[in-house]
Coordinates of C-alpha atoms in Angstrom, one line a residue:
M1 CA 89.8 198.4 100.6
F2 CA 86.6 196.0 99.8
Y3 CA 88.3 194.8 96.7
R4 CA 91.4 193.9 98.8
F5 CA 89.5 192.2 101.4
L6 CA 87.6 190.3 98.6
A7 CA 90.8 189.3 96.9
S8 CA 92.3 187.9 100.1
E9 CA 89.2 185.9 100.9
Q10 CA 89.2 184.4 97.4
Q11 CA 93.1 183.7 98.0
K12 CA 92.2 182.0 101.1
A13 CA 89.5 179.8 99.7
Y14 CA 91.5 178.9 96.7
I15 CA 94.4 177.9 99.0
E16 CA 92.0 175.9 101.3
M17 CA 90.5 174.3 98.2
Q18 CA 94.1 173.6 96.9
E19 CA 94.8 172.0 100.2
R20 CA 91.8 169.8 100.2
R21 CA 92.6 168.5 96.8
I22 CA 96.2 167.7 97.9
A23 CA 94.8 165.9 101.0
E24 CA 92.3 164.0 98.9
K25 CA 95.3 163.0 96.4
D26 CA 97.4 161.9 99.4
A27 CA 94.7 160.1 100.7
A28 CA 94.2 158.5 97.3
I29 CA 97.9 157.9 97.0
A30 CA 98.0 156.1 100.2
D31 CA 95.0 154.0 99.4
L32 CA 96.5 153.0 96.1
K33 CA 99.9 152.3 97.9
K34 CA 98.0 150.1 100.3
L35 CA 96.2 148.4 97.4
V36 CA 99.6 148.0 95.5
D37 CA 100.9 146.2 98.7
E38 CA 97.8 144.0 99.1
L39 CA 97.9 143.2 95.5
Q40 CA 101.7 142.3 95.6
S41 CA 101.0 140.0 98.6
L42 CA 98.2 138.6 96.7
K43 CA 100.1 137.9 93.7
A44 CA 103.0 136.5 95.9
N45 CA 100.5 134.2 97.6
L46 CA 98.9 133.0 94.4
L47 CA 102.3 132.3 92.7
E48 CA 103.2 130.2 95.9
T49 CA 100.0 128.3 95.6
L50 CA 100.7 127.8 91.7
A51 CA 104.2 126.4 92.3
E52 CA 102.8 124.1 95.1
F53 CA 100.2 122.8 92.8
R54 CA 102.7 122.3 90.1
R55 CA 105.0 120.3 92.8
Q56 CA 102.1 118.2 93.8
F57 CA 101.1 117.3 90.3
F58 CA 104.4 117.0 88.5
G59 CA 107.1 117.4 91.1
V60 CA 108.4 114.8 93.6
A61 CA 106.0 113.9 96.6
S62 CA 108.5 112.7 99.1
E63 CA 109.6 114.7 101.9
K64 CA 113.4 114.8 102.7
T65 CA 115.7 116.4 105.4
G66 CA 119.0 118.5 105.0
E67 CA 120.4 121.5 105.8
P68 CA 119.0 124.7 104.2
K69 CA 121.6 126.1 101.7
P70 CA 122.3 129.9 101.7
P71 CA 121.6 131.7 98.5
A72 CA 124.5 132.5 96.1
G73 CA 126.3 135.6 96.7
P74 CA 127.2 138.4 94.4
G75 CA 129.6 137.0 91.6
E76 CA 129.0 133.4 92.5
D77 CA 127.9 131.1 89.4
S78 CA 124.7 129.6 90.7
A79 CA 125.0 126.9 87.9
K80 CA 128.0 125.5 89.2
T81 CA 127.8 123.1 92.3
M82 CA 130.9 122.1 94.5
V83 CA 130.6 118.7 95.7
K84 CA 132.2 118.2 99.2
A85 CA 133.8 114.9 100.5
H86 CA 131.3 113.0 102.4
S87 CA 130.9 109.8 104.0
R88 CA 128.1 107.5 102.4
V89 CA 125.5 106.3 104.8
S90 CA 125.4 102.5 104.8
R91 CA 122.1 101.2 104.0
K92 CA 120.9 97.9 105.7
P93 CA 122.7 95.0 103.9
K94 CA 120.9 93.0 101.4
A95 CA 119.4 89.7 102.7
A96 CA 120.9 86.4 101.4
R97 CA 118.8 84.2 99.4
A98 CA 118.8 81.6 102.0
E99 CA 117.2 84.1 104.4
Q100 CA 114.8 85.4 101.8
Y101 CA 113.6 81.8 101.2
A102 CA 113.6 80.5 104.5
A103 CA 110.0 80.4 105.2
L104 CA 109.0 78.8 101.9
P105 CA 108.6 74.8 101.8
V106 CA 111.2 72.9 99.9
R107 CA 110.2 70.3 97.2
E108 CA 113.0 68.3 95.7
I109 CA 112.9 67.1 92.3
R110 CA 115.3 64.2 91.7
I111 CA 116.3 63.7 88.2
P112 CA 117.3 59.8 87.5
L113 CA 119.4 58.4 85.0
T114 CA 117.7 57.0 81.9
R115 CA 118.0 53.4 81.3
E116 CA 120.7 53.8 78.6
E117 CA 122.7 56.4 80.7
R118 CA 122.7 53.9 83.6
R119 CA 124.6 51.4 81.6
C120 CA 128.5 51.5 81.9
P121 CA 130.1 52.8 78.7
Y122 CA 133.0 50.1 79.2
C123 CA 131.6 47.0 80.6
N124 CA 127.9 47.4 80.0
G125 CA 127.1 46.8 83.5
E126 CA 124.6 48.7 85.3
M127 CA 125.8 51.5 87.6
E128 CA 124.5 52.0 91.2
N129 CA 123.5 55.4 92.6
V130 CA 126.0 57.3 94.7
S131 CA 124.3 60.6 95.3
Y132 CA 122.2 63.3 94.0
V133 CA 123.9 66.6 93.4
K134 CA 122.3 69.9 93.5
V135 CA 122.0 71.7 90.2
R136 CA 120.0 74.9 90.7
E137 CA 117.0 76.0 92.7
E138 CA 113.9 78.0 91.1
L139 CA 110.5 79.4 92.6
R140 CA 107.5 77.8 91.4
I141 CA 104.3 79.5 92.1
T142 CA 100.8 77.7 91.8
P143 CA 97.9 80.2 91.0
A144 CA 94.7 80.1 92.9
K145 CA 92.7 77.3 92.0
V146 CA 88.9 77.1 92.8
E147 CA 87.1 73.6 93.7
R148 CA 83.6 72.6 94.1
I149 CA 83.5 71.0 97.6
R150 CA 80.5 68.8 97.8
Y151 CA 79.6 67.6 101.4
L152 CA 78.0 64.0 101.4
Q153 CA 76.2 63.4 104.9
E154 CA 76.4 59.9 105.8
T155 CA 73.0 58.1 107.0
A156 CA 73.1 54.9 108.8
V157 CA 70.3 52.7 110.1
C158 CA 70.0 50.0 112.8
P159 CA 69.5 46.5 110.9
E160 CA 67.9 45.0 113.9
C161 CA 65.3 47.6 114.4
R162 CA 64.7 47.6 110.6
K163 CA 63.6 43.8 111.0
D164 CA 60.8 45.1 113.1
G165 CA 59.8 47.6 110.4
D166 CA 61.1 50.5 112.5
G167 CA 64.4 51.7 111.4
T168 CA 66.5 54.0 113.7
F169 CA 68.5 56.4 111.5
A170 CA 71.6 58.6 112.4
K171 CA 73.2 61.1 110.4
A172 CA 76.7 62.6 110.6
S173 CA 77.2 66.0 111.8
A174 CA 77.8 68.4 108.9
P175 CA 79.9 71.7 109.4
M176 CA 77.8 74.8 109.7
A177 CA 77.5 76.9 106.6
L178 CA 79.2 80.3 106.4
M179 CA 76.1 81.9 104.8
P180 CA 72.9 80.1 104.5
H181 CA 71.8 78.9 101.0
S182 CA 75.0 80.3 99.7
P183 CA 78.2 78.5 98.1
A184 CA 80.3 81.0 100.0
S185 CA 83.1 79.4 102.4
A186 CA 85.6 80.9 104.7
S187 CA 88.4 80.5 102.3
A188 CA 86.4 82.0 99.4
V189 CA 85.3 85.1 101.5
A190 CA 88.5 85.6 103.0
Y191 CA 90.2 85.6 99.5
V192 CA 87.7 88.2 98.4
M193 CA 88.3 90.4 101.5
F194 CA 92.1 89.9 101.3
Q195 CA 92.1 91.2 97.9
R196 CA 89.6 94.1 98.4
V197 CA 91.6 95.3 101.4
F198 CA 94.9 94.2 101.7
L199 CA 95.8 94.5 97.8
G200 CA 93.5 97.2 96.9
L201 CA 91.4 95.3 94.2
P202 CA 87.9 96.5 93.6
Y203 CA 85.4 93.9 93.0
Y204 CA 85.1 94.2 89.2
R205 CA 88.8 93.4 88.8
Q206 CA 88.3 90.5 91.1
E207 CA 85.4 89.3 88.8
S208 CA 87.8 89.2 86.0
L209 CA 90.5 87.6 87.9
V210 CA 88.2 84.6 89.1
A211 CA 86.9 84.4 85.6
Q212 CA 90.3 83.0 84.5
L213 CA 90.2 80.4 87.1
G214 CA 86.9 79.1 85.6
L215 CA 84.4 80.7 88.0
T216 CA 81.7 83.2 87.2
L217 CA 81.2 85.4 90.3
P218 CA 79.5 88.6 89.8
R219 CA 80.8 91.8 91.7
E220 CA 77.4 92.3 93.4
T221 CA 77.9 88.7 94.9
M222 CA 81.1 89.4 96.3
A223 CA 80.2 92.5 97.8
N224 CA 77.0 90.8 99.4
W225 CA 79.4 88.3 100.8
C226 CA 81.7 90.8 102.4
I227 CA 78.8 92.9 103.9
Y228 CA 77.1 89.8 105.5
C229 CA 80.5 88.4 106.8
A230 CA 81.6 91.8 107.9
E231 CA 78.5 92.4 109.8
H232 CA 77.8 88.8 111.4
Y233 CA 81.5 87.6 111.9
L234 CA 84.1 90.5 112.0
L235 CA 82.0 93.0 113.6
P236 CA 81.7 91.2 117.1
L237 CA 85.5 90.8 117.0
Y238 CA 85.7 94.7 116.0
E239 CA 83.7 95.6 119.0
K240 CA 85.7 93.6 121.3
L241 CA 88.6 95.4 119.9
H242 CA 87.0 98.8 120.5
S243 CA 86.3 98.0 124.1
L244 CA 89.9 97.2 124.5
L245 CA 91.2 100.3 122.6
L246 CA 89.3 102.7 124.9
K247 CA 91.1 101.1 128.0
R248 CA 94.4 102.5 126.7
D249 CA 96.3 105.5 127.8
V250 CA 97.8 106.6 124.5
L251 CA 95.8 106.7 121.1
H252 CA 96.4 108.3 117.8
A253 CA 93.3 109.6 115.6
D254 CA 93.1 110.8 112.1
E255 CA 90.3 111.0 109.3
T256 CA 90.3 110.9 105.6
T257 CA 87.4 111.3 102.8
C258 CA 85.4 108.9 101.1
Q259 CA 82.2 108.7 99.0
V260 CA 78.9 106.9 99.4
L261 CA 76.6 106.9 96.5
H262 CA 73.4 105.8 97.9
E263 CA 72.8 107.2 101.5
K264 CA 69.6 108.5 102.7
G265 CA 69.1 112.1 102.7
R266 CA 72.3 112.8 101.1
T267 CA 73.5 113.3 97.6
A268 CA 75.9 111.2 95.7
E269 CA 78.5 113.9 95.6
S270 CA 78.4 114.5 99.4
T271 CA 81.7 114.0 101.3
S272 CA 81.9 111.4 103.9
Y273 CA 84.6 110.4 106.1
M274 CA 86.7 107.4 107.2
W275 CA 87.9 108.0 110.8
I276 CA 91.0 106.1 111.9
F277 CA 91.9 105.3 115.7
L278 CA 94.9 103.3 116.9
T279 CA 96.9 102.5 119.8
G280 CA 100.2 104.1 120.7
S281 CA 103.7 103.0 121.7
D282 CA 102.7 101.7 125.0
G283 CA 104.4 98.3 124.8
L284 CA 101.2 96.4 124.1
A285 CA 99.6 94.7 121.2
P286 CA 98.5 97.2 118.7
I287 CA 95.0 97.8 117.6
V288 CA 94.0 99.9 114.4
L289 CA 90.2 100.7 113.9
Y290 CA 88.5 102.6 111.1
D291 CA 85.0 104.1 111.8
Y292 CA 82.7 105.2 108.9
Q293 CA 80.8 108.6 109.4
P294 CA 78.8 110.6 107.2
S295 CA 80.5 113.9 108.5
R296 CA 83.8 115.4 109.9
K297 CA 82.0 116.8 113.0
G298 CA 84.0 116.5 116.3
T299 CA 81.1 114.7 117.7
C300 CA 82.1 111.7 115.8
A301 CA 85.4 111.4 117.4
R302 CA 83.7 112.3 120.7
D303 CA 81.1 109.4 120.3
F304 CA 83.7 106.6 119.2
L305 CA 86.2 107.5 122.1
E306 CA 83.4 107.9 124.8
G307 CA 84.9 106.3 127.9
F308 CA 88.8 107.0 127.0
H309 CA 90.5 109.2 129.2
G310 CA 94.1 109.7 128.3
L311 CA 96.5 111.4 125.7
L312 CA 95.1 111.7 122.1
Q313 CA 97.7 112.5 119.3
C314 CA 96.1 114.1 116.3
D315 CA 96.4 116.9 113.9
G316 CA 95.3 120.6 114.7
Y317 CA 91.7 120.0 113.6
Q318 CA 89.5 121.7 115.9
G319 CA 86.9 118.9 116.0
Y320 CA 89.0 116.9 118.4
N321 CA 88.3 119.6 120.9
K322 CA 84.8 117.9 121.3
V323 CA 86.4 114.8 122.9
E324 CA 86.1 115.0 126.6
D325 CA 88.3 114.3 129.3
V326 CA 91.5 113.8 127.1
V327 CA 94.8 115.6 126.7
L328 CA 95.3 116.6 123.2
V329 CA 98.8 115.9 121.7
C330 CA 99.1 117.9 118.5
C331 CA 101.4 116.6 115.8
P332 CA 104.7 118.5 115.5
A333 CA 105.3 116.8 112.1
H334 CA 102.3 119.0 110.8
C335 CA 104.0 122.0 112.1
R336 CA 107.1 121.0 110.5
R337 CA 105.4 120.3 107.1
K338 CA 103.7 123.8 107.2
F339 CA 107.1 125.3 107.3
F340 CA 108.6 122.9 104.8
E341 CA 106.0 124.0 102.3
A342 CA 106.7 127.7 102.7
V343 CA 110.1 127.3 101.6
P344 CA 110.4 128.3 97.8
A345 CA 110.4 125.3 95.5
Q346 CA 113.9 125.9 94.2
R347 CA 115.2 125.9 97.8
R348 CA 113.1 123.1 98.6
K349 CA 114.9 120.6 96.6
N350 CA 117.8 120.5 98.9
I351 CA 115.7 119.6 101.8
K352 CA 114.4 116.3 103.3
L353 CA 111.9 115.4 105.9
L354 CA 112.5 112.0 107.0
D355 CA 110.5 110.1 109.5
I356 CA 112.5 109.0 112.6
L357 CA 111.6 105.3 111.9
S358 CA 113.4 105.6 108.4
E359 CA 116.3 103.2 107.9
E360 CA 118.4 106.2 106.3
A361 CA 120.3 108.1 109.0
I362 CA 119.3 111.9 109.4
P363 CA 122.3 114.1 109.4
E364 CA 122.4 116.3 112.6
P365 CA 120.6 119.7 111.7
R366 CA 121.8 123.0 113.3
L367 CA 120.1 125.8 114.4
P368 CA 121.1 129.2 112.8
K369 CA 123.5 131.2 114.7
E370 CA 122.7 134.8 115.2
G371 CA 125.0 136.1 112.4
E372 CA 123.5 133.5 109.9
V373 CA 120.1 134.5 110.3
P374 CA 120.1 137.1 107.3
T375 CA 121.4 134.2 105.0
W376 CA 118.5 131.8 106.0
I377 CA 115.0 132.9 104.9
P378 CA 112.3 132.7 108.0
A379 CA 110.8 129.5 106.7
E380 CA 114.0 127.6 106.8
V381 CA 114.8 129.0 110.3
G382 CA 111.4 127.6 111.4
L383 CA 112.3 124.3 109.6
S384 CA 115.6 124.0 111.3
Y385 CA 113.9 124.1 114.8
C386 CA 111.7 121.3 113.9
N387 CA 114.5 119.2 112.3
R388 CA 116.6 119.5 115.6
L389 CA 113.8 117.8 117.5
F390 CA 113.1 115.1 115.0
Y391 CA 116.9 114.5 115.1
L392 CA 117.1 114.1 118.8
E393 CA 113.8 111.8 118.7
R394 CA 115.7 109.5 116.5
G395 CA 118.2 109.0 119.1
F396 CA 115.5 108.6 121.9
R397 CA 113.3 106.1 120.0
D398 CA 115.0 103.0 121.7
L399 CA 114.9 104.5 125.2
P400 CA 112.4 103.3 127.8
A401 CA 109.4 105.6 128.1
Q402 CA 110.6 107.2 131.4
E403 CA 114.1 107.8 130.2
R404 CA 112.9 109.2 127.1
A405 CA 110.8 111.7 128.8
L406 CA 113.6 112.8 130.8
K407 CA 115.8 113.4 127.8
R408 CA 113.0 115.4 126.3
R409 CA 112.7 117.7 129.1
E410 CA 116.2 118.3 129.3
L411 CA 117.2 118.8 125.5
E412 CA 114.1 119.5 123.6
V413 CA 112.3 122.0 125.9
P414 CA 114.8 124.8 125.2
I415 CA 114.5 124.3 121.6
W416 CA 110.8 125.0 121.8
E417 CA 111.3 127.9 124.0
G418 CA 113.7 129.2 121.3
F419 CA 111.1 128.4 118.6
F420 CA 108.2 130.3 120.0
Q421 CA 110.4 133.0 120.9
W422 CA 111.5 133.5 117.2
G423 CA 107.9 132.9 115.9
E424 CA 106.8 135.8 117.9
T425 CA 109.3 137.9 116.0
V426 CA 108.5 136.8 112.5
N427 CA 106.7 139.5 110.5
A428 CA 105.2 137.5 107.4
A429 CA 103.0 138.8 104.7
G430 CA 99.3 138.1 105.5
G431 CA 98.0 134.9 103.8
S432 CA 101.4 133.5 102.9
K433 CA 102.5 130.2 103.7
L434 CA 105.0 131.2 106.2
A435 CA 102.3 133.4 107.9
K436 CA 100.2 130.4 108.2
A437 CA 102.9 128.0 109.5
V438 CA 103.8 130.7 112.0
K439 CA 100.3 131.2 113.1
Y440 CA 99.6 127.5 113.3
A441 CA 102.5 127.0 115.8
L442 CA 101.7 129.9 118.0
N443 CA 97.9 128.8 118.0
H444 CA 99.0 125.2 119.0
R445 CA 101.7 126.1 121.3
D446 CA 100.3 124.3 124.5
T447 CA 99.0 121.0 122.4
L448 CA 102.4 121.0 120.4
N449 CA 104.3 120.6 123.5
N450 CA 101.9 117.7 125.1
Y451 CA 103.9 114.9 123.7
L452 CA 106.5 115.9 126.3
L453 CA 104.0 114.9 129.3
D454 CA 104.6 111.2 128.6
G455 CA 107.5 109.3 127.1
R456 CA 105.1 106.7 125.5
C457 CA 103.9 109.6 123.1
E458 CA 105.4 109.9 119.8
I459 CA 106.8 113.3 118.3
S460 CA 104.4 112.8 115.2
N461 CA 100.9 111.5 114.3
N462 CA 102.6 109.6 111.2
A463 CA 101.3 106.2 112.5
A464 CA 97.8 107.3 112.0
E465 CA 98.4 108.8 108.8
R466 CA 100.0 105.6 107.5
R467 CA 96.9 103.8 108.3
A468 CA 94.9 106.5 106.3
K469 CA 96.9 106.0 103.5
S470 CA 96.3 102.4 103.4
Y471 CA 92.6 103.3 103.0
A472 CA 93.3 106.0 100.4
I473 CA 95.3 103.2 98.1
G474 CA 92.1 101.3 98.0
R475 CA 89.9 104.2 97.6
K476 CA 92.0 105.3 94.6
A477 CA 91.0 102.0 92.9
F478 CA 87.1 101.3 94.0
L479 CA 86.5 105.3 93.9
F480 CA 83.5 105.0 96.2
H481 CA 81.1 102.8 98.2
A482 CA 78.0 102.0 96.6
S483 CA 76.1 102.0 100.1
E484 CA 76.2 102.9 103.6
A485 CA 76.4 99.2 104.5
G486 CA 79.3 98.7 102.3
A487 CA 81.2 101.5 103.8
R488 CA 80.6 100.2 107.3
A489 CA 81.6 96.8 106.1
S490 CA 84.9 98.3 104.7
A491 CA 85.7 100.1 107.9
V492 CA 85.2 96.7 109.9
M493 CA 87.6 94.8 107.3
Y494 CA 90.0 97.5 107.2
S495 CA 90.1 97.2 110.9
I496 CA 90.6 93.5 111.0
V497 CA 93.4 93.7 108.3
E498 CA 95.4 96.6 109.7
T499 CA 95.2 95.1 113.0
A500 CA 96.6 91.8 111.9
K501 CA 99.4 93.5 109.9
A502 CA 100.4 95.6 113.0
N503 CA 100.6 92.2 115.0
G504 CA 102.7 90.5 112.5
L505 CA 100.0 88.1 111.1
N506 CA 99.7 86.4 107.8
V507 CA 96.5 88.6 107.2
F508 CA 94.9 86.1 104.5
Q509 CA 95.2 83.4 107.1
Y510 CA 93.9 85.5 110.1
L511 CA 90.8 86.3 107.9
Y512 CA 90.4 82.6 107.2
M513 CA 90.7 81.5 110.6
V514 CA 88.2 84.0 111.9
L515 CA 85.6 83.2 109.2
L516 CA 86.3 79.6 110.0
Y517 CA 85.8 79.6 113.8
M518 CA 83.4 82.6 114.3
P519 CA 80.0 80.9 113.1
D520 CA 80.4 78.4 116.1
Y521 CA 82.0 80.6 118.8
Q522 CA 80.6 84.3 118.0
N523 CA 78.4 83.9 120.9
E524 CA 81.0 82.7 123.4
S525 CA 83.3 85.3 125.1
A526 CA 86.1 82.9 125.8
G527 CA 86.0 82.0 122.0
M528 CA 86.2 85.5 121.2
E529 CA 89.3 85.9 123.2
Q530 CA 91.1 83.1 121.4
L531 CA 90.6 84.8 118.0
L532 CA 92.2 88.3 119.1
P533 CA 95.2 88.6 116.9
W534 CA 97.6 88.2 120.0
S535 CA 96.3 85.1 121.3
D536 CA 98.6 82.1 121.3
F537 CA 96.2 80.0 119.2
I538 CA 96.0 82.5 116.6
K539 CA 100.0 83.2 116.8
K540 CA 100.5 79.6 116.1
H541 CA 98.4 79.4 113.1
C542 CA 98.6 82.8 111.5
S543 CA 102.2 83.7 111.8
G544 CA 103.3 81.3 109.0
L545 CA 102.2 80.6 105.4
I546 CA 98.7 80.2 104.3
D547 CA 97.4 76.9 105.0
I548 CA 94.0 76.0 104.0
E549 CA 94.3 72.4 103.4
S550 CA 95.4 71.1 106.8
I551 CA 92.7 73.3 108.6
T552 CA 89.3 73.0 106.7
A553 CA 85.7 73.5 107.8
E554 CA 85.3 69.5 108.2
A555 CA 88.6 69.0 109.8
H556 CA 90.0 71.6 112.2
E557 CA 90.7 71.5 116.0
P558 CA 88.3 73.2 118.3
L559 CA 89.4 76.4 120.1
P560 CA 91.1 76.0 123.4
V561 CA 88.3 77.2 125.6

């Protein structure tokens, strides 16, 4: 009996040991399966990221919009493409040559007969002129030229007083120098600023350019000119524009990186930021301002926008939550872009994302029907919802603000409701682009819909991104700012240039006029009003071609103050 009992106890212990081992193996298998799933998800995310990097470096960077195409079914040859009949979208007709050259001055070159040609071949008499016939027309461009302007001040004396040995002298009033003890003039500094900001030419390239004109002008001198004039003459105008910007109801905001080599307490490799703020589509004169800051903290936007109480259109960056007493309007274009990036590269080739202001017509996108959902991948479904919104916005863009707001509530609110309901049902792999896109949309649900509150709001923040691109083009050429003063001067110069562009002015002429008049009127508020880009005086003198010959430092009309 004892041995039987001992054998049964051993069997139980053995069975329990085997059960424990099986349980441990099951747990290990479960852990391994979980690890495999995580590794597969990580591999998919890494391949997705690698494909996106390849697209950014080697692929097409433009965004296009079209219908997502379902994958090829079984037995279909994916290499063959069926081209359906379609109607070609008519582009804007090319302007006639007369329209293209309408603003250019005309100089007629008359070609007379020679003395021998004027003799009649039959009677040898002198022929008389009948008319001049147009043979052809060509364009002639005169490169920039540099002149040394030497001001000679007249001095006069009274001859009668001179007889008594005590002459009375008088001197002519000379125009004020732009910079003390410097050869800089309004036209020279405007030329440097124009090429630096508008054309994106760094100072070292300008140094080589003016050398071809016979002038030795070191890049350090050009930088000092721009910093001095930006601080003394453009900054008062910038501050006036800033005060007017804060009084608006709708603003856009964005930021982009920059680098400053010599900044107190920071290394040369530190990342700084150029913030961009501009007015929205409120029907008033546009204002575009840049603000240099050493960081991307939300307090930078809060401090710049102190006193503004309205709608602020921006991306999903959390720093904008620091701005007080404003309604944040998150950009649906950013949401759409994330779904676009979540579409695999091969399927993305057939998709376009066009801005609503594009000249090219956007084909009407359709939302997937219930039976079609399996043929569309989730990223394409989310993209279709967004595309539908942008298609509707293209039809609303010319409507008055109130009517556009009514149309949006009627037609776009149901699309948003369907979009968010669909988003809550998506079960995307953690860390994938689709998961990030869905999470971005759901996290910003309220602010994405805030553009529906006011018809003056745009559906995208692309207006601010375009101004960030203007700075990025120049940054790609000059790479960095040497000093903090240079970065702040660049912010002021870009603000004046982009505001002039937005108001349809000749940018060089506006810079020239501001630098010409500001030395005399910088302390007069009435004079400052006349130098704003929408004043009648500026429109009169800066809406046409460049003119620095009839408007000079020694001969220019005073401001109408």
